[in-house]
Amino acid sequence: MAYRNFTLTTDAGIAHIVWDMPGKSMNVIDMSVMDELDAIVDAVGGDATVKGAVITSGKAAFSGGADLTMLEGLLRDFHAKRAKDPEGAARMLFDGSRRLSQIFRKLETCGKPFVAAINGTCMGGATELALACHARVAAEDDAFKMALPEVKVGLFPGAGGTQRVMRMADSQQGLQFLLQGKTLNAAQAKAMKLIDETAPAKKLVAAAVKMLKAGVDPVKPWDQKGFRLPGGGIYSPAGFQFWPAANAIYRRETHDNYPGARALLQAVYEGLLMPMDQALTVESRYFAHVLQTPEAANMIRSLFVSMQELNKGARRPASVKPNRIRKVGILGAGFMGAGIAYVTAKAGIDVVLIDRDQAAADKGKAHSDELVSKAIKRGRASEADKVALLSRITATPDYEALADCDLVIEAVFEDREVKRVVTEKAEAVLKSKAIYASNTSTLPITSLAEASKRPKNFIGIHFFSPVDKMMLVEVILGKKTGDKALAMALDYIKAIKKTPIVVNDSRGFYTSRVVMTYIREGLMMLADGVPAAMIENCGRMAGMPVGPLSLGDEVALDLAWKIVSATRKDLGVKYVEGPLDNILEEMVVKRERFGRKNGKGFYDYQGRDKKLWPGIPEVVGKPKPADAFDVEELKQRFLVMQALETARIFEENCLTDVREADVGSILGFGFAPFTGGTLSYIDGMGTAAFTELCRKFTKKWGPRFKPNRLLKEMAKTDARFYERFAPEKGPDAGEREAA
Ligand code: NAD
């Protein structure tokens, strides 16, 4: 039989299966891959001349895992069928969603040993395929990565992953790996016993063949009598210590907001009490259940489908030819500039890193040295990578070095005058086609572009800190920004492998403006008499990564005070003073509590430790008893405030794409990911209910909760953002990569 996605050849009794999907840069698991894999397992299992099989990939990576749009389709069919035939619909969903699991089990029990030769990135369903094989050999290559990241899109590994990991690895390590969706390198995967051997990439298949020839047991340990779990069973002394703690950790980490993580824990716990076949059925049942939760649907849409569309340039002007970016200039080698230099050089692009003097520029370059050295220690980079990366960065105070840059990113002090001077100095040497971007966090791009002789080439590229870790980049269009500048910004962000959103110019753009409302709501709660610890806990329980007071300290309270003061000055008589001004003035002006940066803010900092500052009541008064407040309402205040601000920004046309609102909110400031993002949160309850809630909060907590015109209008018909503003799908929306 001829296969489209695989080649199957036999050599000296060994079947060689090479996975190499035509027309794709990455192997993914879709329907046709499942069909063919199913047939291949039958062919190998049924061929008496074959003693064993090696499965590897013909691409640079092994595979990105399952194409989750397949599950989206399955869910659509399920919902369409459910009204007429609920039982049939449920069976269809269960059978459909466990098909991969059954193919892998067939492979595992077909009587022939399979060895996975994993040459590079191996994600999700592909990791589950590797684990179903009878042995695994990984390439000794920095490109090797292995993960089961399904929890990150609201699911869990549903093709045997939960059961096999826990039967192979130590319980604690295994559960952490599953619950965090963490990525392992080859050494880590081997230490966890998820990989048996490593070999140089070029000798990978030979190593797999050698393993087969030396004898690989076609019967898995858990299918043999007397199998014992490596971490001790559930009802073992180790199990008694581990499981109650595991439950507590789950609650601490998720606040029970993620049905996928909860079901994962249940599937593991119950599955480990059973033989493999029943355990896999239990896993499948939980998987089919989780698939139907709104949390999974929202997370798949925002964090898989939309994110990939944005990564692939959904907002890129199609008329502009793709740019080859060879050299990027960075002005300001401070905190942000140094980080931007690192991610740029890491992407193989030459960097000119400029500061006021050589020492300051060198200090910025030293940051890259530090980061790449850390990566080497963790086994994620080699000495050769370090040499190559550092050789790409030229640190200098000399603007002449910018002459042949394709793009310049300015990250000097947040000061109009300083920014004006460097814009003029850079433009004096830049080639006429070069694009100039500012990393400003607050200053409108249109006004900064006034310093430029070519405002068409002027754009905002707003990074988040720490630059090497944060995946979002916010692109800001000034009034005169042209398509070429936008295309360049998006091509650059794609090259450094980050996710872009594109917004129109306004004060605070999108992310900064919304995240400030989260911090503000925390301060308003302080003024309402809510105990500080309760505010912080409710923020995290609502799904935010940190409490609002803690975030205020990180952003810096003096900066917040500066922004409030500037806004007050700009708005003049229109500015409504509130408790926020008093709290910030007390903290910053009177007590010099600036936040983490000077070791004192709402918290006292000592090294890595921090404790809520006991003096908070001196500033805001004695708190009321905790039971004077409803926890659910406090949680809602945080999410409603941020979602409402997003709806306003959408109405003002600063945000124009629902996908960008959602993806930007999760990647930019960690807005409760299980909701799918700020606008999905509103859609989830419906605009009618959301608007009603805003009205209730306006009465109770103040006019900042007043619903905007767009919301009120949508509420009349309970319209949804994703229906009314359905994004246009670009030409390549159908081709997706990985899970
Ligand atoms: P920083 O103070 O750490 O760095 C600024 C650097 O610019 C310094 O090294 C300084 O020597 C240099 N500089 C000043 N004038 C210069 C000149 N004329 N020529 C060359 N270099 C000059 O500040 P930062 O935190 O890196 O912020 C830089 C920009 O990025 C600001 O616009 C800020 O608003 C923005 N931003 C900051 C963050 C953040 O979290 N810190 C996040 C996003 C955006």
PDB file of N, CA and C in Angstrom, residues 593 595-601 603-606:
ATOM      1  N   ARG A 593       7.901  54.532  48.847  1.00  0.00           N
ATOM      2  CA  ARG A 593       7.728  53.091  48.630  1.00  0.00           C
ATOM      3  C   ARG A 593       7.426  52.921  47.137  1.00  0.00           C
ATOM      4  N   GLY A 595       8.062  50.152  45.193  1.00  0.00           N
ATOM      5  CA  GLY A 595       7.812  48.797  44.689  1.00  0.00           C
ATOM      6  C   GLY A 595       9.062  47.953  44.799  1.00  0.00           C
ATOM      7  N   ARG A 596       9.095  46.906  44.005  1.00  0.00           N
ATOM      8  CA  ARG A 596      10.224  45.975  44.138  1.00  0.00           C
ATOM      9  C   ARG A 596      11.576  46.682  43.908  1.00  0.00           C
ATOM     10  N   LYS A 597      11.557  47.693  43.023  1.00  0.00           N
ATOM     11  CA  LYS A 597      12.840  48.279  42.635  1.00  0.00           C
ATOM     12  C   LYS A 597      13.599  48.917  43.791  1.00  0.00           C
ATOM     13  N   ASN A 598      12.904  49.414  44.844  1.00  0.00           N
ATOM     14  CA  ASN A 598      13.677  49.882  46.000  1.00  0.00           C
ATOM     15  C   ASN A 598      13.385  49.044  47.254  1.00  0.00           C
ATOM     16  N   GLY A 599      12.887  47.840  47.004  1.00  0.00           N
ATOM     17  CA  GLY A 599      12.711  46.872  48.105  1.00  0.00           C
ATOM     18  C   GLY A 599      11.521  47.164  49.005  1.00  0.00           C
ATOM     19  N   LYS A 600      10.736  48.183  48.692  1.00  0.00           N
ATOM     20  CA  LYS A 600       9.554  48.465  49.508  1.00  0.00           C
ATOM     21  C   LYS A 600       8.417  49.021  48.662  1.00  0.00           C
ATOM     22  N   GLY A 601       7.281  48.378  48.817  1.00  0.00           N
ATOM     23  CA  GLY A 601       6.084  48.820  48.110  1.00  0.00           C
ATOM     24  C   GLY A 601       4.919  48.335  48.962  1.00  0.00           C
ATOM     25  N   TYR A 603       4.624  45.382  49.374  1.00  0.00           N
ATOM     26  CA  TYR A 603       5.361  44.297  50.033  1.00  0.00           C
ATOM     27  C   TYR A 603       6.701  44.836  50.528  1.00  0.00           C
ATOM     28  N   ASP A 604       7.267  44.143  51.529  1.00  0.00           N
ATOM     29  CA  ASP A 604       8.666  44.365  51.905  1.00  0.00           C
ATOM     30  C   ASP A 604       9.466  43.258  51.252  1.00  0.00           C
ATOM     31  N   TYR A 605      10.582  43.617  50.598  1.00  0.00           N
ATOM     32  CA  TYR A 605      11.361  42.609  49.862  1.00  0.00           C
ATOM     33  C   TYR A 605      12.683  42.362  50.558  1.00  0.00           C
ATOM     34  N   GLN A 606      13.013  41.079  50.679  1.00  0.00           N
ATOM     35  CA  GLN A 606      14.328  40.735  51.171  1.00  0.00           C
ATOM     36  C   GLN A 606      14.852  39.608  50.284  1.00  0.00           C
TER      37      GLN A 606
END
